[in-house]
Coordinates of C-alpha atoms and ligand atoms in Angstrom, one line a residue:
X1 CA 10.3 106.4 94.4
X2 CA 8.0 109.0 94.8
X3 CA 8.8 110.3 98.8
X4 CA 6.2 111.4 100.3
X5 CA 5.9 114.6 102.6
X6 CA 8.7 116.1 101.6
X7 CA 8.2 119.0 103.9
X8 CA 8.0 117.1 107.2
X9 CA 11.8 117.0 109.0
X10 CA 13.5 114.3 108.8
X11 CA 13.0 113.0 111.9
X12 CA 9.1 113.2 111.6
X13 CA 9.7 111.3 108.2
X14 CA 11.8 108.5 108.8
X15 CA 12.6 105.2 110.1
X16 CA 16.0 105.7 112.6
X17 CA 18.0 102.4 113.0
X18 CA 19.6 101.7 116.6
X19 CA 23.2 100.0 115.5
X20 CA 25.0 98.6 118.5
X21 CA 28.4 99.4 117.1
X22 CA 30.1 96.7 119.4
X23 CA 27.6 94.2 117.6
X24 CA 27.1 95.4 113.6
X25 CA 30.2 94.2 111.8
X26 CA 33.5 93.8 112.5
X27 CA 36.3 95.1 110.7
X28 CA 39.5 94.0 111.9
X29 CA 39.3 90.8 113.7
X30 CA 39.6 91.8 117.2
X31 CA 36.0 90.6 117.7
X32 CA 34.3 93.6 118.1
X33 CA 31.9 95.5 115.8
X34 CA 33.7 98.9 114.9
X35 CA 33.1 101.9 112.9
X36 CA 34.9 100.5 110.1
X37 CA 31.7 97.5 110.5
X38 CA 29.0 99.9 109.8
X39 CA 31.3 101.9 107.2
X40 CA 30.6 98.6 105.1
X41 CA 27.0 98.1 105.6
X42 CA 26.0 101.1 104.9
X43 CA 24.4 99.8 101.5
X44 CA 22.3 97.3 103.3
X45 CA 20.8 100.5 105.4
X46 CA 19.9 102.2 102.7
X47 CA 21.3 102.3 99.0
X48 CA 18.4 104.2 97.5
X49 CA 16.9 101.3 96.6
X50 CA 14.0 98.3 98.1
X51 CA 17.0 96.6 98.1
X52 CA 17.8 98.5 101.1
X53 CA 16.1 98.6 104.5
X54 CA 15.6 101.9 103.4
X55 CA 16.5 103.9 106.8
X56 CA 16.4 107.6 106.6
X57 CA 18.9 107.9 109.8
X58 CA 21.4 105.9 112.4
X59 CA 21.8 106.6 116.1
X60 CA 24.8 104.8 117.5
X61 CA 24.8 103.4 120.9
X62 CA 28.0 105.1 122.5
X63 CA 31.0 105.2 120.4
X64 CA 32.8 108.2 123.5
X65 CA 36.0 106.6 125.4
X66 CA 34.4 104.6 128.0
X67 CA 36.2 101.4 130.4
X68 CA 33.0 99.9 129.3
X69 CA 31.9 99.3 132.5
X70 CA 27.8 99.7 131.3
X71 CA 29.9 99.4 127.9
X72 CA 29.9 102.8 126.7
X73 CA 26.8 103.9 129.3
X74 CA 30.1 105.0 130.7
X75 CA 31.7 107.8 129.5
X76 CA 35.6 108.9 130.0
X77 CA 35.6 111.4 127.5
X78 CA 33.4 113.0 125.1
X79 CA 35.4 113.9 122.4
X80 CA 36.8 111.0 121.3
X81 CA 36.0 107.8 119.7
X82 CA 37.1 104.9 121.9
X83 CA 39.5 102.8 120.1
X84 CA 38.1 100.0 120.1
X85 CA 35.5 101.3 117.3
X86 CA 38.4 103.4 115.1
X87 CA 39.2 107.1 115.5
X88 CA 37.8 110.4 114.8
X89 CA 38.3 111.0 111.2
X90 CA 36.4 107.3 111.2
X91 CA 33.4 109.2 112.9
X92 CA 34.3 111.7 109.9
X93 CA 34.0 109.5 107.0
X94 CA 31.0 107.8 108.2
X95 CA 28.9 111.1 108.7
X96 CA 30.7 112.1 105.3
X97 CA 29.6 108.4 103.5
X98 CA 25.9 108.4 106.2
X99 CA 25.2 111.7 104.5
X100 CA 26.1 110.7 101.0
X101 CA 23.1 108.3 100.8
X102 CA 20.6 110.3 102.2
X103 CA 20.7 109.2 106.3
X104 CA 22.0 110.8 109.6
X105 CA 23.6 110.0 112.1
X106 CA 22.4 110.4 115.5
X107 CA 24.7 109.5 118.4
X108 CA 24.0 108.5 121.8
X109 CA 25.1 111.1 124.8
X110 CA 24.7 109.5 128.8
X111 CA 24.8 112.4 130.3
X112 CA 23.2 111.8 134.0
X113 CA 26.2 110.4 134.6
X114 CA 30.5 109.7 133.2
X115 CA 32.6 107.1 133.7
X116 CA 34.2 107.1 137.6
X117 CA 37.5 107.3 135.1
X118 CA 36.7 110.8 133.6
X119 CA 38.8 113.2 134.7
X120 CA 36.3 115.3 136.1
X121 CA 35.4 112.6 138.6
X122 CA 39.1 112.0 139.2
X123 CA 39.2 115.6 139.7
X124 CA 36.3 115.6 141.9
X125 CA 37.0 113.1 143.9
X126 CA 40.6 114.4 144.0
X127 CA 39.8 116.6 147.4
X128 CA 36.6 118.3 149.2
X129 CA 38.1 121.5 148.2
X130 CA 38.5 120.4 144.4
X131 CA 37.2 122.8 141.9
X132 CA 35.2 120.2 140.6
X133 CA 33.4 118.6 143.7
X134 CA 30.3 120.1 142.8
X135 CA 30.4 118.6 139.9
X136 CA 28.9 115.5 141.1
X137 CA 26.7 114.4 143.9
X138 CA 28.6 114.8 147.6
X139 CA 26.9 114.4 150.9
X140 CA 28.2 113.3 154.1
X141 CA 27.3 109.8 155.8
X142 CA 24.7 110.2 158.3
X143 CA 25.2 109.4 161.7
X144 CA 26.8 105.5 162.0
X145 CA 28.3 106.3 158.3
X146 CA 24.3 105.3 157.3
X147 CA 24.2 106.8 153.2
X148 CA 22.8 110.4 152.9
X149 CA 19.3 108.2 152.1
X150 CA 17.8 105.5 151.2
X151 CA 17.5 105.7 147.2
X152 CA 18.6 102.7 145.4
X153 CA 20.8 101.9 141.7
X154 CA 18.9 100.7 138.9
X155 CA 21.2 97.9 138.8
X156 CA 21.1 96.8 142.0
X157 CA 22.6 97.8 145.5
X158 CA 22.3 100.8 147.0
X159 CA 23.1 104.5 145.3
X160 CA 25.5 105.7 147.1
X161 CA 29.0 104.7 147.4
X162 CA 31.4 105.6 150.1
X163 CA 34.9 107.2 149.3
X164 CA 37.1 106.9 151.8
X165 CA 39.9 109.1 151.1
X166 CA 37.7 112.5 151.3
X167 CA 35.2 110.4 153.5
X168 CA 32.0 111.2 151.7
X169 CA 29.5 109.3 150.0
X170 CA 28.5 110.1 146.6
X171 CA 25.4 109.4 144.3
X172 CA 25.2 106.8 141.3
X173 CA 22.3 106.3 139.6
X174 CA 23.7 102.9 137.5
X175 CA 27.2 101.3 138.8
X176 CA 29.7 103.0 141.5
X177 CA 31.3 102.8 138.5
X178 CA 28.7 105.8 136.9
X179 CA 28.7 108.8 139.2
X180 CA 26.0 111.5 138.7
X181 CA 27.2 114.8 137.3
X182 CA 25.2 117.9 139.3
X183 CA 23.3 119.1 137.0
X184 CA 22.3 122.0 138.7
X185 CA 26.2 122.9 138.3
X186 CA 26.3 126.0 135.8
X187 CA 29.6 124.6 134.9
X188 CA 28.5 121.1 134.6
X189 CA 25.9 122.7 132.3
X190 CA 28.7 124.7 129.5
X191 CA 30.6 121.8 129.5
X192 CA 27.9 119.9 127.6
X193 CA 26.8 122.5 125.4
X194 CA 30.6 122.4 124.5
X195 CA 30.3 118.6 123.8
X196 CA 26.5 119.3 122.3
X197 CA 28.1 121.8 119.9
X198 CA 31.5 119.7 119.5
X199 CA 29.3 117.3 117.6
X200 CA 26.8 119.0 116.0
X201 CA 30.0 121.5 114.1
X202 CA 31.3 117.5 113.0
X203 CA 27.9 117.6 111.2
X204 CA 26.3 114.6 113.1
X205 CA 22.4 115.7 113.2
X206 CA 21.4 115.1 116.0
X207 CA 21.6 113.1 119.5
X208 CA 19.9 111.0 121.4
X209 CA 19.3 111.7 124.7
X210 CA 19.9 109.1 128.1
X211 CA 18.3 108.7 130.5
X212 CA 16.4 112.2 129.6
X213 CA 14.4 112.6 132.6
X214 CA 17.5 111.5 135.3
X215 CA 19.6 114.3 135.9
X216 CA 18.6 116.4 138.3
X217 CA 17.6 114.8 142.0
X218 CA 16.0 116.5 145.2
X219 CA 18.1 118.7 146.1
X220 CA 16.8 117.9 149.9
X221 CA 17.8 114.9 148.6
X222 CA 14.3 112.9 150.1
X223 CA 13.6 109.2 150.5
X224 CA 11.0 108.0 147.8
X225 CA 7.8 106.5 148.7
X226 CA 7.3 102.6 148.8
X227 CA 5.5 100.7 147.2
X228 CA 5.7 96.6 145.7
X229 CA 7.6 95.2 144.2
X230 CA 10.7 92.6 143.3
X231 CA 13.8 93.9 143.6
X232 CA 14.7 96.7 146.3
X233 CA 14.8 99.5 143.0
X234 CA 11.2 98.8 141.8
X235 CA 10.4 99.0 145.9
X236 CA 10.1 103.2 145.7
X237 CA 8.4 105.4 143.2
X238 CA 10.7 107.6 141.7
X239 CA 9.1 111.2 142.6
X240 CA 13.0 112.5 143.9
X241 CA 15.6 111.0 141.9
X242 CA 13.4 111.7 139.0
X243 CA 11.5 113.6 136.8
X244 CA 12.3 117.1 139.1
X245 CA 11.1 120.1 137.6
X246 CA 14.1 121.9 136.3
X247 CA 14.1 119.1 133.4
X248 CA 12.0 121.8 131.3
X249 CA 15.1 124.8 131.4
X250 CA 17.9 122.4 130.2
X251 CA 15.6 121.2 127.3
X252 CA 14.6 124.7 126.4
X253 CA 18.5 125.5 126.7
X254 CA 19.6 122.3 124.6
X255 CA 16.8 122.4 122.1
X256 CA 17.7 126.1 121.3
X257 CA 21.2 124.9 120.7
X258 CA 20.6 122.0 118.6
X259 CA 18.2 124.4 116.9
X260 CA 20.6 127.0 115.7
X261 CA 23.0 124.3 113.5
X262 CA 19.4 123.7 111.1
X263 CA 17.9 120.9 110.8
X264 CA 18.7 118.5 113.8
X265 CA 17.1 116.6 116.8
X266 CA 17.5 115.3 120.0
X267 CA 15.3 112.5 121.0
X268 CA 15.1 111.6 125.2
X269 CA 14.8 108.0 126.5
X270 CA 12.9 108.5 129.3
X271 CA 13.1 106.9 132.7
X272 CA 9.6 105.7 133.4
X273 CA 7.8 106.4 130.3
X274 CA 4.4 107.6 130.2
X275 CA 2.1 109.4 128.0
X276 CA 1.9 111.7 130.2
X277 CA 5.5 112.4 130.4
X278 CA 6.1 112.5 127.1
X279 CA 3.3 115.0 126.5
X280 CA 5.8 116.8 129.2
X281 CA 9.1 116.6 127.7
X282 CA 8.1 117.2 124.1
X283 CA 7.4 119.3 121.2
X284 CA 8.1 123.3 120.8
X285 CA 10.9 125.1 122.8
X286 CA 11.4 120.8 124.4
X287 CA 13.0 117.9 123.0
X288 CA 11.6 117.0 119.8
X289 CA 10.7 113.5 120.5
X290 CA 11.3 110.9 123.7
X291 CA 10.4 106.9 123.3
X292 CA 7.1 105.8 124.5
X293 CA 8.3 101.6 125.5
X294 CA 4.7 100.8 125.6
X295 CA 4.3 98.5 123.4
X296 CA 7.3 96.6 124.4
X297 CA 5.6 95.3 127.8
X298 CA 2.8 95.1 125.5
X299 CA 1.2 91.1 125.2
X300 CA 0.8 89.7 122.4
X301 CA -3.2 90.8 122.3
X302 CA -4.9 93.6 120.2
X303 CA -6.7 95.3 122.7
X304 CA -3.4 95.8 124.4
X305 CA -1.3 97.6 121.8
X306 CA -4.7 99.6 120.9
X307 CA -4.7 101.2 124.5
X308 CA -0.9 101.6 124.7
X309 CA -1.6 103.3 121.1
X310 CA -4.5 105.3 122.0
X311 CA -3.1 106.5 125.4
X312 CA -0.8 108.3 123.7
X313 CA -2.3 109.5 120.5
X314 CA -4.8 110.9 123.4
X315 CA -1.8 112.2 125.8
X316 CA -0.3 113.6 122.5
X317 CA -3.1 115.3 120.9
X318 CA -2.8 115.5 117.3
X319 CA -0.2 118.3 117.0
X320 CA 2.3 115.9 119.4
X321 CA 4.5 112.9 117.6
X322 CA 4.5 109.5 118.9
X323 CA 7.8 107.8 119.1
X324 CA 7.3 103.9 119.4
X325 CA 10.1 101.5 119.4
X326 CA 9.6 97.5 120.2
X327 CA 12.7 96.9 121.5
X328 CA 16.4 98.2 122.0
X329 CA 19.9 97.3 124.0
X330 CA 18.0 97.0 127.0
X331 CA 15.3 94.8 126.7
X332 CA 14.8 91.0 125.2
X333 CA 14.2 91.2 121.9
X334 CA 10.1 90.5 120.4
X335 CA 10.7 87.2 118.3
X336 CA 11.7 85.8 122.3
X337 CA 9.1 88.3 123.7
X338 CA 6.4 86.6 122.1
X339 CA 8.1 82.9 121.5
X340 CA 7.1 79.4 119.7
X341 CA 6.1 78.0 116.2
X342 CA 4.4 80.9 115.3
X343 CA 7.1 83.5 116.6
X344 CA 8.1 84.4 112.9
X345 CA 4.5 85.2 111.7
X346 CA 4.2 87.3 115.1
X347 CA 7.7 89.5 113.9
X348 CA 5.7 90.6 110.5
X349 CA 2.6 91.0 112.3
X350 CA 4.6 93.8 114.9
X351 CA 6.3 95.0 112.3
X352 CA 3.2 95.9 110.1
X353 CA 2.2 97.7 113.5
X354 CA 5.2 100.0 113.9
X355 CA 6.0 101.2 110.5
X356 CA 2.0 101.9 110.3
X357 CA 1.4 104.1 113.7
X358 CA 1.7 107.8 113.5
X359 CA 5.1 108.6 114.9
X360 CA 8.9 108.5 114.2
X361 CA 9.4 104.1 115.1
X362 CA 13.2 103.1 115.6
X363 CA 14.1 99.7 114.6
X364 CA 17.2 97.9 116.8
X365 CA 19.6 96.2 114.7
X366 CA 18.7 92.2 114.0
X367 CA 14.6 93.1 115.1
X368 CA 14.7 93.3 110.8
X369 CA 15.6 89.7 110.3
X370 CA 13.3 88.0 113.4
X371 CA 16.8 87.8 116.0
X372 CA 16.0 85.5 119.0
X373 CA 17.9 86.6 122.3
X374 CA 21.1 84.6 122.1
X375 CA 22.3 82.1 124.5
X376 CA 24.9 83.1 126.4
X377 CA 26.2 80.7 129.6
X378 CA 26.5 82.3 132.8
X379 CA 30.7 82.3 132.6
X380 CA 30.6 84.8 129.5
X381 CA 27.7 86.9 130.8
X382 CA 29.5 91.0 130.9
X383 CA 26.2 92.8 131.5
X384 CA 26.6 94.3 134.4
X385 CA 23.0 93.6 135.6
X386 CA 23.5 89.9 134.4
X387 CA 26.2 89.3 136.6
X388 CA 23.9 90.1 139.5
X389 CA 20.5 88.9 139.1
X390 CA 22.1 85.5 137.1
X391 CA 19.9 83.7 137.1
X392 CA 16.7 85.6 138.0
X393 CA 17.9 87.9 135.4
X394 CA 20.5 87.3 132.3
X395 CA 20.8 90.4 131.9
X396 CA 21.2 92.4 128.6
X397 CA 24.4 90.2 126.5
X398 CA 21.4 87.9 125.1
X399 CA 20.1 91.3 122.8
X400 CA 23.5 92.3 121.7
X401 CA 24.8 89.4 120.8
X402 CA 26.3 89.5 117.0
X403 CA 24.4 90.1 113.7
X404 CA 24.5 87.4 111.8
X405 CA 25.5 88.8 108.3
X406 CA 25.5 84.7 106.4
X407 CA 26.5 81.3 107.8
X408 CA 30.0 81.9 106.6
X409 CA 33.0 81.8 109.4
X410 CA 31.8 84.2 112.6
X411 CA 28.2 84.8 110.4
X412 CA 29.7 87.5 108.2
X413 CA 30.6 89.5 111.5
X414 CA 34.0 89.0 112.5
X415 CA 37.3 86.8 111.8
X416 CA 38.7 87.1 115.4
X417 CA 36.7 85.6 118.3
X418 CA 33.4 87.1 118.9
X419 CA 33.2 89.3 121.7
X420 CA 29.9 87.7 122.3
X421 CA 28.6 84.1 121.2
X422 CA 27.4 84.5 118.4
X423 CA 24.0 83.3 118.3
X424 CA 24.0 79.8 116.7
X425 CA 21.1 79.7 115.0
X426 CA 23.2 82.7 112.2
X427 CA 23.2 79.2 109.9
X428 CA 19.7 79.7 109.2
X429 CA 19.2 83.3 110.1
X430 CA 21.0 85.5 108.6
X431 CA 20.7 89.3 107.0
X432 CA 22.3 87.5 103.3
X433 CA 19.4 83.9 103.9
X434 CA 17.0 86.5 104.2
X435 CA 17.6 89.0 101.2
X436 CA 17.3 86.8 99.4
X437 CA 14.1 84.7 100.1
X438 CA 11.5 86.8 99.3
X439 CA 8.8 85.3 102.4
X440 CA 11.0 86.1 105.2
X441 CA 10.7 88.7 108.1
X442 CA 14.1 91.2 106.3
X443 CA 11.8 91.0 102.9
X444 CA 8.7 92.3 104.7
X445 CA 10.5 95.2 106.7
X446 CA 11.9 96.3 103.3
X447 CA 9.0 96.1 101.8
X448 CA 6.7 97.9 104.5
X449 CA 9.5 100.4 104.7
X450 CA 9.6 101.3 101.4
X451 CA 5.7 101.8 101.3
X452 CA 6.1 103.7 104.1
X453 CA 8.6 106.2 102.1
X454 CA 6.1 106.5 99.6
X455 CA 2.5 107.3 102.0
X456 CA 1.7 110.4 102.8
X457 CA -1.3 109.2 105.2
X458 CA 2.0 106.7 106.6
X459 CA 3.6 109.1 106.6
X460 CA 1.6 112.2 108.6
X461 CA -1.9 110.8 108.7
X462 CA -4.4 111.0 111.1
X463 CA -4.5 107.2 113.6
X464 CA -7.9 105.9 113.7
X465 CA -9.0 102.9 114.8
X466 CA -11.6 101.1 113.9
X467 CA -12.3 99.2 116.2
X468 CA -13.4 99.4 120.0
X469 CA -12.2 96.7 121.6
X470 CA -10.1 94.3 119.6
X471 CA -9.9 90.9 120.3
X472 CA -8.9 89.3 117.5
X473 CA -6.7 91.9 115.5
X474 CA -6.9 95.9 114.9
X475 CA -8.1 97.9 112.1
X476 CA -7.0 101.2 111.5
X477 CA -7.2 103.5 109.1
X478 CA -4.1 106.6 108.7
X479 CA -5.7 109.3 107.2
X480 CA -4.0 112.6 105.1
X481 CA -5.5 114.5 103.1
X482 CA -4.5 113.2 99.5
X483 CA -5.3 109.2 100.5
X484 CA -6.3 107.2 103.2
X485 CA -3.9 103.3 104.8
X486 CA -6.1 100.3 105.9
X487 CA -4.0 98.8 108.1
X488 CA -5.2 95.0 108.7
X489 CA -3.8 92.9 111.4
X490 CA -5.0 89.5 112.2
X491 CA -2.6 88.4 115.8
X492 CA -3.5 84.9 116.1
X493 CA -2.9 81.6 114.4
X494 CA -7.1 80.8 113.1
X495 CA -8.8 83.0 110.0
X496 CA -10.7 85.7 111.4
X497 CA -13.8 88.2 111.0
X498 CA -12.7 91.9 111.9
X499 CA -15.9 92.7 112.5
X500 CA -16.0 97.4 112.2
X501 CA -17.8 99.4 114.5
X502 CA -17.6 102.0 111.9
X503 CA -18.6 102.1 108.1
X504 CA -15.4 103.3 106.4
X505 CA -15.7 106.9 104.4
X506 CA -14.9 104.0 100.9
X507 CA -15.0 101.4 99.6
X508 CA -12.8 101.7 96.9
X509 CA -9.4 100.0 98.4
X510 CA -6.5 98.4 96.5
X511 CA -4.4 95.8 98.4
X512 CA -0.8 97.0 98.8
X513 CA 1.1 95.5 100.5
X514 CA 1.0 92.2 103.0
X515 CA 1.7 89.1 104.0
X516 CA -0.8 87.3 101.7
X517 CA -0.6 88.8 98.1
X518 CA -3.5 88.2 96.4
X519 CA -5.7 88.3 98.7
X520 CA -7.2 91.4 98.0
X521 CA -9.4 94.6 99.5
X522 CA -12.6 93.1 97.7
X523 CA -13.3 91.1 101.2
X524 CA -14.0 95.2 102.8
X525 CA -17.0 96.0 103.8
X526 CA -18.6 96.1 108.2
X527 CA -15.9 93.5 108.4
X528 CA -12.3 92.2 107.2
X529 CA -11.3 88.9 106.6
X530 CA -7.8 88.3 107.9
X531 CA -5.8 84.9 107.1
X532 CA -4.3 83.7 110.4
X533 CA -1.6 86.3 110.9
X534 CA -2.3 88.1 108.0
X535 CA -1.5 91.6 107.3
X536 CA -3.5 93.5 105.3
X537 CA -2.2 97.2 104.1
X538 CA -4.9 99.1 102.0
X539 CA -4.6 102.4 100.1
X540 CA -7.6 103.9 98.7
X541 CA -6.7 107.6 97.1
X542 CA -9.3 110.3 98.2
Ligands
GLC601 C1 20.0 103.2 129.6 C2 20.8 102.6 128.9 C3 21.0 101.5 129.1 C4 22.5 101.9 130.4 C5 22.5 103.2 131.1 C6 23.1 103.7 131.9 O1 18.9 103.1 130.2 O2 20.2 102.5 127.3 O3 22.2 100.5 128.0 O4 22.6 100.6 130.9 O5 20.8 103.9 130.2 O6 23.5 104.6 130.9

């Protein structure tokens, strides 16, 4: 297999797979996924052949010691692996074996806050004069015991927790068990630098930085302006509890630190991302990448997707590098967002889109087999957001149910009692079955990914839409010096004719990949005929 664009850094070239370790594979029968489970399935992710998914990197959602109030996003020791997942030696072995298969390993650092059981916080809350008091955000009550301001927490309720022992409030953007660090304190920043160095020295290739634009809050703790919204949190414009100007100097420092270790990368998860923020936060001397989640909120229509893509392209410009995801552990699964009889056909159209856009695609475990949100009865809800907002919002458990590997006992995920219910559809929808079926979503993902790996245009070419106002489907070009790739996608269940707004640079096209092999690029003219939900990818040498 010829690999295209060897000259690009790996994090621009590759596809990155998000593993939610609790739900990936359980190696010791305790019902929770672990590092041993990941190790056992590395070949699935990349064995060097198109029989595997062909991933270039894996991102592990947090595996650090944690009391798991927010399932690992509340860390009590950044330098230790939680025993639920294994030990440091297991992680070393995972890194070694992933590297052997040409895959990088990215860890997930939640640095906006720690667990309330982190020794830093325990020390900080011990007394007002504790040397670590200022490591967190402590404030006096206002008259009549009111909290310092009206800031709300993302998971509901006010963002200030009263601490009777020292008679002050502390700030928590998420749960009260997740107190926010004070990033203005230089000692905090020093400690975080040490954490990053610890892992870089152990050989990890980078970090996903949780809520990366929330590190600082307004010095004066001013109230946010009002706007209409469903929940109290949504009824504020978050100008004072996120996106503070100090971020840029932190990103510059992190970039320098990480680049000091060579070919590494940091990808930020922005809270309320926008194309403009991506431009502000990424690039030389800033973060390598930051997620654009705009595709996730698009309705199923081509115009919505095109608008989101063009907004990102315009904001970042040709030198900027987009970073897209269609799913993650926080949002409903794609097949559940666009449900119905044709959901799996849509999953293929979406896969083709994700993997042929300019930029780095991230793929959340289970999306490659077209997993649905799993049913989680009320009594089994674990996610704090689900507990609080059920039935208005069932929480994030449904998108975190175990990955079904087979139709065998425990779906091949566990020999024990799974931590979240296994989606009952596992008998018909599982990795083993989809591996064998050439028409499955998984087989389609594999073909797309390996084609992407071989194509310079898809790796690094420019992006150009061919239809100004798409109504039934998208058509766009990816152009590099060596080749042009034309991608045409029919979003709907009727055949369509996509009328292009411009002449194509060539009429010599070869069909390379799609949902309907045998339909050929001869149909290319000023218009393109597509079958229902057809994905058609054509290539032309220059
Ligand atoms: C991020 C994570 C989410 C977590 C939150 C708090 O948004 O993706 O899972 O609950 O941060 O750390």
